[in-house]
Structure formats: C-alpha cells, structure tokens
Amino acid sequence: MSPRAPTHEPDDLKKAGLKATLPRLKILRILEDSADHHLTAEDVYRQLLSAGEDVGLATVYRVLTQFEAAGLVMRHNFEGGRAVFEINHGTHHDHMVCLECGRVFEFVDDAIEERQRRVAEKAGFTVDAHQLYMYGVCEGMKKHSKCSKK
Amino acid sequence: MSPRAPTHEPDDLKKAGLKATLPRLKILRILEDSADHHLTAEDVYRQLLSAGEDVGLATVYRVLTQFEAAGLVMRHNFEGGRAVFEINHGTHHDHMVCLECGRVFEFVDDAIEERQRRVAEKAGFTVDAHQLYMYGVCEGMKKHSKCSKK
DNA sequence: ATGTATGCAAAACATTTGCACCTGG
DNA sequence: CCAGGTGCAAATGTTTTGCATACAT
C-alpha cells in the first residue's frame, strides 16, 4: 500500500480531468521510466521520436504544462535557460545539480523544511511552493573524469 | 569598516577587470539604487531610458552577464521565464517571492545553511552555489489587496 | 592610437498559439 | 457524433551575436 503506485495509468489522467490520449500516456510513461527523472521538453520530444512516435514538440509543451497544472509533474527552472520536468511522486524533495555531468540528485532534510516553515511564519508569508537547489560537482565527477554524459 | 561599501565606484569595475564605461557605471548605479533590488534586464533598460540614457538592451544583457561573471551581481531564475539580477553585497541570502505583488524578500537562516553543508558533505557533493526560493503570498497581500505593484 | 565597448538589427532559442484535421468516449 | 486534442507552422518573448562605429586608457 504505497501512497502512490510507481506506474501511471489512464486513470491518473482521467482523475486529473484529462482525456487518456496516446500522446499523454506516452509522455507520462517517458517521465516515469527515464533513468534520471529530470527531463526538458526537448528530451521528452526526442525520446518520443526515437520510439517512432509521431508527436509534435508543441504537444509535448502543452501536455507538460497541463500535467503541471494537474499536479502530475513539477517544473524546475534550473540554470541554463530551459525548464526541466519531473514526475511528482507526492513527496517533496530538494535538488543537487551537478554542473559537470548534468545529473540531478534528490534529498530531503526535515530540519531544513522545519526552519523554512518557521522563517515564513515569522515573516507572515504564506508559502505555496518552495525549492532548494545546490549547484556543484557530484562525487563521481571529482574522483575521475570518466562520466560521459554531455 | 563594512566589508563592502554601499556604493559602487569605477574602482569596483576596474578590480573586476572591466573598463569603467558610462553604460556600466549607470547600470551598476541602477542595480544599487533600485527600491527592490531584483530587476530584470528589461527593468534596467527601462530605467536607463527613463533617465534619458542612450543604451541598448543588448548592452544591458552583455553588461549584466559580465557583472555576473565578475561576481558583482547574482542572477536568479525565478518562475516566469525572465531572469532577475541583484547586486551582490557579499552576504548570501535566500528569497521569498510574492506571487501577488512580485516583491522579493530576503532572509538568512544559519541552521538551514548548516544543514545544507552537511547534506552536501554527506553526499560527497562540492557546492558551488545554492539558492532557496519560497513562492507564496506576502503579509501585505493577505491583509488587504492594496498593493499596486504590477 | 588601439583594443575594447556599444548600438542597432538580425539571429538564435525556448515556449506558445492559431487553425484545420483527427480521435477518444 | 462532438468536444476536446493534436500536428504543423507561424508568432512571441527573451537573450545572444555580427558588425560598423564610438570610447576609455
């Protein structure tokens, strides 16, 4: 009884008030299955093309935006101009972005979350969303330079 | 003996390896003097025009990018597509962005900073930069809706 | 002088939108 | 069948770049 099943089904879309169309299901699947769960719209588009699907980039953007509005995915504005999207598994987490290999590492720290709540409360600020990004170099990149991801 | 004087002079530019040209000095002044210290390139450009300066938007972008590289300003990718810039006064701080009035509030919490360091260390991650954004509604916006900023 | 900076216009990107056609329920 | 979804191409908005001219040292 996990709080959210690891696979997304047509039902997830219907619950979100969206028709279970082929492009939407494919995109949901890609976001779900991708090794590192943080993809740009272009990334998703390229994976669709590789899979032989006939989907337009505009649709990818539209679907991702709808998914974001429905709470199915989260959008991040990391450095570098383009937005990245990740499946929302329901548990908040923060991010470490490796500037060498581009990979994204997730973490949670309850003390940080608690302090954030306190700071906001003290300032009379109602928090809708919050995100903590650390940019730097991941462990694998420091030891050797054998990581090959662009 | 403050760690950084509140005004920026030609010397600041020279130290950064940049010629003290008129556009650069004007832009530095604007970033320094602006009421809320978080401006888009367009904001800076409009202020220059209002002041009767003959500066191109391209120059604003070039100068802001150079300033960022020189460590004079910091660039933030808040929600909404356009980057915002703020003078770097040397002291790290995090941000609360009001989605109603657009204002940006700064804060520092040593416990959060400390926990971040610990998390990164534990993950073997070397942090170059880190930023914490909270999006929500500021105190002024909740009580009445009398704030008029776009 | 002289190399660097600037303004303007055009280019390069990321993302959005208009519209005719297609599709899911 | 019909509202809503999609592909394509064109539009938008932001940021970058090429190039001839202007400026700081």
Coordinates of C-alpha atoms (C1' of nucleotides) in Angstrom, one line a residue:
Chain A
M1 CA 0.0 0.0 0.0
S2 CA 2.4 2.7 -1.2
P3 CA 0.9 6.2 -1.2
R4 CA 1.3 6.3 -5.0
A5 CA 1.8 3.4 -7.4
P6 CA 5.1 3.5 -9.3
T7 CA 3.3 3.3 -12.7
H8 CA 0.9 5.8 -14.1
E9 CA -2.3 4.6 -15.8
P10 CA -5.0 6.1 -17.9
D11 CA -6.9 6.5 -14.6
D12 CA -4.3 9.0 -13.4
L13 CA -5.1 11.2 -16.4
K14 CA -8.9 10.9 -16.0
K15 CA -8.6 11.8 -12.3
A16 CA -6.8 14.9 -13.4
G17 CA -9.6 15.7 -15.8
L18 CA -7.6 14.9 -18.9
K19 CA -8.6 12.5 -21.7
A20 CA -6.3 9.5 -21.8
T21 CA -4.9 10.2 -25.3
L22 CA -2.0 8.4 -26.8
P23 CA 0.5 11.3 -26.6
R24 CA -0.4 11.9 -22.9
L25 CA 0.1 8.3 -22.0
K26 CA 3.4 8.1 -23.9
I27 CA 4.7 11.2 -22.2
L28 CA 3.7 10.1 -18.8
R29 CA 5.4 6.8 -19.4
I30 CA 8.6 8.5 -20.5
L31 CA 8.7 10.8 -17.4
E32 CA 8.1 7.7 -15.3
D33 CA 10.7 5.4 -16.9
S34 CA 13.5 7.8 -17.6
A35 CA 16.7 7.0 -15.7
D36 CA 17.3 10.4 -14.3
H37 CA 13.8 11.8 -13.7
H38 CA 14.6 15.3 -14.8
L39 CA 13.9 16.0 -18.5
T40 CA 13.5 19.0 -20.7
A41 CA 10.6 19.2 -23.1
E42 CA 13.1 18.6 -25.8
D43 CA 14.4 15.5 -24.0
V44 CA 10.9 14.1 -23.9
Y45 CA 10.3 15.0 -27.6
R46 CA 13.5 13.3 -28.7
Q47 CA 12.6 10.1 -26.7
L48 CA 9.2 10.1 -28.5
L49 CA 10.9 10.4 -31.9
S50 CA 13.3 7.7 -31.0
A51 CA 10.4 5.5 -30.1
G52 CA 8.9 6.2 -33.6
E53 CA 6.0 8.2 -32.2
D54 CA 4.5 10.9 -34.3
V55 CA 4.1 13.7 -31.7
G56 CA 4.8 17.4 -32.1
L57 CA 7.0 19.4 -29.8
A58 CA 4.1 21.8 -29.3
T59 CA 2.1 18.9 -27.9
V60 CA 4.9 18.0 -25.6
Y61 CA 4.9 21.5 -24.2
R62 CA 1.1 21.6 -23.9
V63 CA 0.9 18.3 -22.2
L64 CA 3.7 19.0 -19.8
T65 CA 2.0 22.3 -18.9
Q66 CA -1.3 20.5 -18.3
F67 CA 0.4 17.9 -16.2
E68 CA 2.0 20.6 -14.1
A69 CA -1.4 22.3 -13.6
A70 CA -2.9 18.9 -12.6
G71 CA -0.1 18.3 -10.2
L72 CA 1.2 15.3 -12.0
V73 CA 4.6 16.8 -12.7
M74 CA 6.8 19.5 -11.3
R75 CA 8.6 22.1 -13.3
H76 CA 12.1 23.4 -12.3
N77 CA 13.9 26.4 -13.6
F78 CA 17.5 25.3 -13.2
E79 CA 20.3 27.4 -14.6
G80 CA 20.7 27.2 -18.4
G81 CA 17.5 28.6 -19.8
R82 CA 15.4 25.6 -20.3
A83 CA 12.9 24.2 -17.9
V84 CA 13.1 20.6 -16.6
F85 CA 10.2 18.4 -15.6
E86 CA 9.9 15.5 -13.2
I87 CA 7.1 13.2 -12.2
N88 CA 5.5 14.3 -9.0
H89 CA 5.6 11.3 -6.7
G90 CA 3.9 13.2 -3.9
T91 CA 6.9 13.6 -1.7
H92 CA 8.7 17.0 -1.6
H93 CA 12.4 16.9 -2.1
D94 CA 15.2 19.3 -2.9
H95 CA 17.9 19.0 -5.6
M96 CA 21.6 19.0 -6.1
V97 CA 22.5 19.6 -9.8
C98 CA 26.0 18.5 -11.0
L99 CA 27.4 21.1 -13.3
E100 CA 29.9 18.6 -14.7
C101 CA 27.6 15.7 -15.7
G102 CA 24.2 17.3 -15.6
R103 CA 22.7 14.7 -13.3
V104 CA 20.3 15.7 -10.6
F105 CA 20.4 14.3 -7.1
E106 CA 17.5 14.5 -4.7
F107 CA 17.5 14.8 -1.0
V108 CA 15.2 15.7 1.9
D109 CA 16.2 17.3 5.2
D110 CA 13.4 17.6 7.8
A111 CA 15.3 20.2 9.7
I112 CA 15.6 22.4 6.7
E113 CA 11.9 22.0 5.9
E114 CA 11.0 22.9 9.5
R115 CA 13.2 26.0 9.5
Q116 CA 11.7 27.2 6.3
R117 CA 8.2 26.9 7.8
R118 CA 9.4 28.9 10.7
V119 CA 11.0 31.6 8.7
A120 CA 7.9 32.0 6.5
E121 CA 5.6 32.1 9.5
K122 CA 7.7 34.7 11.3
A123 CA 7.6 36.9 8.1
G124 CA 3.8 36.4 7.8
F125 CA 4.5 34.8 4.4
T126 CA 2.1 32.0 3.1
V127 CA 4.2 29.5 1.2
D128 CA 2.7 28.0 -2.0
A129 CA 5.8 26.2 -3.2
H130 CA 9.5 26.2 -2.3
Q131 CA 12.6 24.8 -3.8
L132 CA 16.2 24.5 -2.8
Y133 CA 18.8 24.0 -5.4
M134 CA 22.5 23.3 -4.9
Y135 CA 24.8 23.6 -7.9
G136 CA 28.2 22.0 -7.8
V137 CA 30.2 18.9 -8.6
C138 CA 29.0 15.4 -7.7
E139 CA 31.1 12.7 -6.1
G140 CA 31.6 10.7 -9.3
M141 CA 32.9 13.8 -11.2
K142 CA 35.5 14.7 -8.6
K143 CA 37.4 11.4 -8.4
H144 CA 38.0 10.8 -12.1
S145 CA 36.5 12.4 -15.1
K146 CA 35.1 9.3 -16.6
C147 CA 31.5 10.3 -16.6
S148 CA 30.5 10.8 -20.2
K149 CA 27.1 12.4 -20.0
K150 CA 27.2 15.6 -22.1
Chain B
M1 CA 34.7 49.2 8.2
S2 CA 31.9 47.5 6.4
P3 CA 33.0 44.5 4.3
R4 CA 31.7 46.3 1.2
A5 CA 30.8 49.9 0.8
P6 CA 27.2 50.5 -0.1
T7 CA 28.1 52.4 -3.3
H8 CA 29.9 51.1 -6.3
E9 CA 32.6 53.1 -7.9
P10 CA 34.7 52.9 -11.1
D11 CA 37.2 51.1 -8.9
D12 CA 34.8 48.2 -8.5
L13 CA 34.7 47.7 -12.2
K14 CA 38.4 48.0 -12.7
K15 CA 39.0 45.5 -9.9
A16 CA 36.7 43.2 -11.9
G17 CA 38.8 43.7 -15.0
L18 CA 36.2 45.8 -16.7
K19 CA 36.7 49.3 -18.2
A20 CA 34.7 51.9 -16.3
T21 CA 32.5 52.9 -19.2
L22 CA 29.4 55.0 -18.9
P23 CA 26.8 52.3 -19.5
R24 CA 28.4 50.0 -16.9
L25 CA 28.5 52.7 -14.3
K26 CA 24.9 53.6 -15.0
I27 CA 23.7 50.0 -14.8
L28 CA 25.7 49.4 -11.6
R29 CA 24.1 52.5 -10.1
I30 CA 20.6 51.4 -11.0
L31 CA 21.1 48.0 -9.5
E32 CA 22.4 49.7 -6.4
D33 CA 19.7 52.3 -6.0
S34 CA 16.6 50.4 -7.0
A35 CA 14.0 50.1 -4.3
D36 CA 13.5 46.3 -4.6
H37 CA 16.9 45.0 -5.6
H38 CA 15.7 42.4 -8.0
L39 CA 15.5 43.6 -11.6
T40 CA 15.0 42.0 -15.0
A41 CA 17.2 43.2 -17.9
E42 CA 14.2 44.9 -19.2
D43 CA 13.6 46.7 -15.9
V44 CA 17.2 48.0 -16.0
Y45 CA 16.7 49.0 -19.7
R46 CA 13.6 51.0 -19.0
Q47 CA 15.2 52.8 -16.1
L48 CA 18.0 53.8 -18.4
L49 CA 15.6 55.1 -21.0
S50 CA 13.6 57.0 -18.3
A51 CA 16.8 58.6 -17.2
G52 CA 17.4 59.7 -20.8
E53 CA 20.3 57.5 -21.3
D54 CA 21.1 56.1 -24.8
V55 CA 21.8 52.5 -24.0
G56 CA 20.8 49.5 -26.0
L57 CA 19.0 46.5 -24.5
A58 CA 21.8 44.2 -25.9
T59 CA 24.3 46.2 -23.9
V60 CA 22.3 45.7 -20.7
Y61 CA 22.3 42.0 -21.2
R62 CA 26.0 42.0 -22.0
V63 CA 26.9 44.1 -19.0
L64 CA 24.7 42.1 -16.7
T65 CA 26.3 38.9 -17.9
Q66 CA 29.8 40.3 -17.4
F67 CA 28.9 41.5 -13.9
E68 CA 27.6 38.1 -13.1
A69 CA 30.9 36.5 -14.3
A70 CA 32.8 39.1 -12.2
G71 CA 30.8 38.3 -9.1
L72 CA 29.3 41.8 -8.9
V73 CA 25.7 40.7 -9.4
M74 CA 23.7 37.5 -9.0
R75 CA 21.3 36.1 -11.5
H76 CA 18.1 34.3 -10.4
N77 CA 15.8 32.1 -12.5
F78 CA 12.5 32.7 -10.7
E79 CA 9.3 31.4 -12.2
G80 CA 8.1 33.4 -15.1
G81 CA 10.7 33.0 -17.8
R82 CA 12.8 36.1 -17.4
A83 CA 15.9 36.2 -15.2
V84 CA 16.3 38.8 -12.4
F85 CA 19.5 40.3 -11.3
E86 CA 20.6 41.7 -7.9
I87 CA 23.7 43.4 -6.6
N88 CA 26.0 41.0 -4.8
H89 CA 26.7 42.6 -1.5
G90 CA 28.8 39.6 -0.5
T91 CA 26.4 38.1 2.0
H92 CA 24.5 35.1 1.0
H93 CA 20.8 35.1 1.5
D94 CA 17.7 33.3 0.4
H95 CA 14.5 34.6 -1.2
M96 CA 10.7 34.7 -0.7
V97 CA 8.9 35.8 -3.8
C98 CA 5.4 37.1 -3.5
L99 CA 3.3 35.8 -6.4
E100 CA 0.7 38.6 -5.8
C101 CA 2.8 41.7 -5.8
G102 CA 6.0 40.5 -7.3
R103 CA 8.2 41.7 -4.5
V104 CA 11.1 39.7 -3.3
F105 CA 12.0 39.3 0.4
E106 CA 15.4 38.2 1.6
F107 CA 16.2 36.1 4.6
V108 CA 19.1 34.2 6.2
D109 CA 18.8 31.2 8.4
D110 CA 22.1 29.8 9.7
A111 CA 20.6 26.5 10.6
I112 CA 19.4 26.0 7.0
E113 CA 22.9 26.9 5.8
E114 CA 24.5 24.5 8.2
R115 CA 22.2 21.6 7.2
Q116 CA 22.8 22.3 3.6
R117 CA 26.6 22.0 4.1
R118 CA 26.1 18.7 6.0
V119 CA 23.8 17.2 3.3
A120 CA 26.2 18.1 0.6
E121 CA 29.2 16.8 2.5
K122 CA 27.4 13.5 3.3
A123 CA 26.7 13.1 -0.4
G124 CA 30.2 13.9 -1.5
F125 CA 28.9 16.9 -3.3
T126 CA 31.0 20.1 -3.7
V127 CA 28.7 23.1 -3.7
D128 CA 29.5 26.0 -6.0
A129 CA 26.3 27.9 -5.4
H130 CA 23.0 27.3 -3.7
Q131 CA 19.7 29.0 -3.7
L132 CA 16.4 28.6 -1.8
Y133 CA 13.2 30.1 -3.1
M134 CA 9.9 30.2 -1.4
Y135 CA 6.9 31.3 -3.6
G136 CA 3.7 32.5 -1.9
V137 CA 1.9 35.5 -0.7
C138 CA 3.5 38.1 1.5
E139 CA 2.0 39.6 4.6
G140 CA 0.9 42.8 2.9
M141 CA -1.0 41.0 0.2
K142 CA -3.0 38.9 2.6
K143 CA -4.5 41.6 4.8
H144 CA -5.9 43.8 2.1
S145 CA -5.3 43.9 -1.6
K146 CA -4.0 47.4 -1.6
C147 CA -0.5 46.7 -3.1
S148 CA -0.5 48.1 -6.5
K149 CA 2.8 46.8 -8.0
K150 CA 2.1 45.1 -11.3
Chain C
dA1 C1' 46.4 55.2 -31.2
dT2 C1' 44.1 50.9 -30.4
dG3 C1' 41.8 47.4 -28.4
dT4 C1' 37.5 47.2 -26.2
dA5 C1' 32.6 48.5 -25.7
dT6 C1' 28.4 49.9 -27.7
dG7 C1' 24.1 50.4 -30.6
dC8 C1' 21.4 48.6 -33.9
dA9 C1' 19.5 45.0 -36.4
dA10 C1' 19.3 40.3 -37.2
dA11 C1' 19.7 35.7 -35.3
dA12 C1' 19.1 32.1 -32.0
dC13 C1' 16.4 29.8 -28.6
dA14 C1' 12.6 28.3 -25.7
dT15 C1' 7.9 28.3 -25.5
dT16 C1' 3.1 29.5 -27.0
dT17 C1' -0.7 29.9 -30.1
dG18 C1' -3.9 29.7 -34.4
dC19 C1' -6.1 26.7 -37.1
dA20 C1' -7.6 22.7 -39.8
dC21 C1' -7.8 17.9 -39.0
dC22 C1' -8.0 13.8 -36.1
dT23 C1' -9.6 10.9 -32.0
dG24 C1' -11.4 9.2 -27.7
dG25 C1' -15.6 8.3 -25.2
Chain D
dC1 C1' -21.2 12.3 -33.3
dC2 C1' -18.6 16.1 -31.0
dA3 C1' -15.9 18.3 -27.7
dG4 C1' -11.5 18.3 -26.9
dG5 C1' -6.7 17.0 -28.5
dT6 C1' -3.0 17.2 -31.9
dG7 C1' 0.4 18.5 -35.7
dC8 C1' 2.2 21.9 -38.2
dA9 C1' 3.6 26.4 -39.0
dA10 C1' 3.8 30.9 -37.5
dA11 C1' 4.0 34.0 -33.6
dT12 C1' 6.0 35.5 -29.1
dG13 C1' 9.2 36.8 -25.8
dT14 C1' 13.8 36.6 -24.1
dT15 C1' 18.6 36.6 -24.7
dT16 C1' 22.6 36.5 -27.9
dT17 C1' 25.5 37.8 -31.7
dG18 C1' 27.6 40.2 -36.0
dC19 C1' 29.4 44.3 -37.4
dA20 C1' 30.5 49.2 -38.1
dT21 C1' 31.2 53.0 -35.1
dA22 C1' 32.4 55.3 -30.7
dC23 C1' 35.1 55.5 -26.4
dA24 C1' 38.4 54.8 -22.4
dT25 C1' 43.2 54.5 -21.4

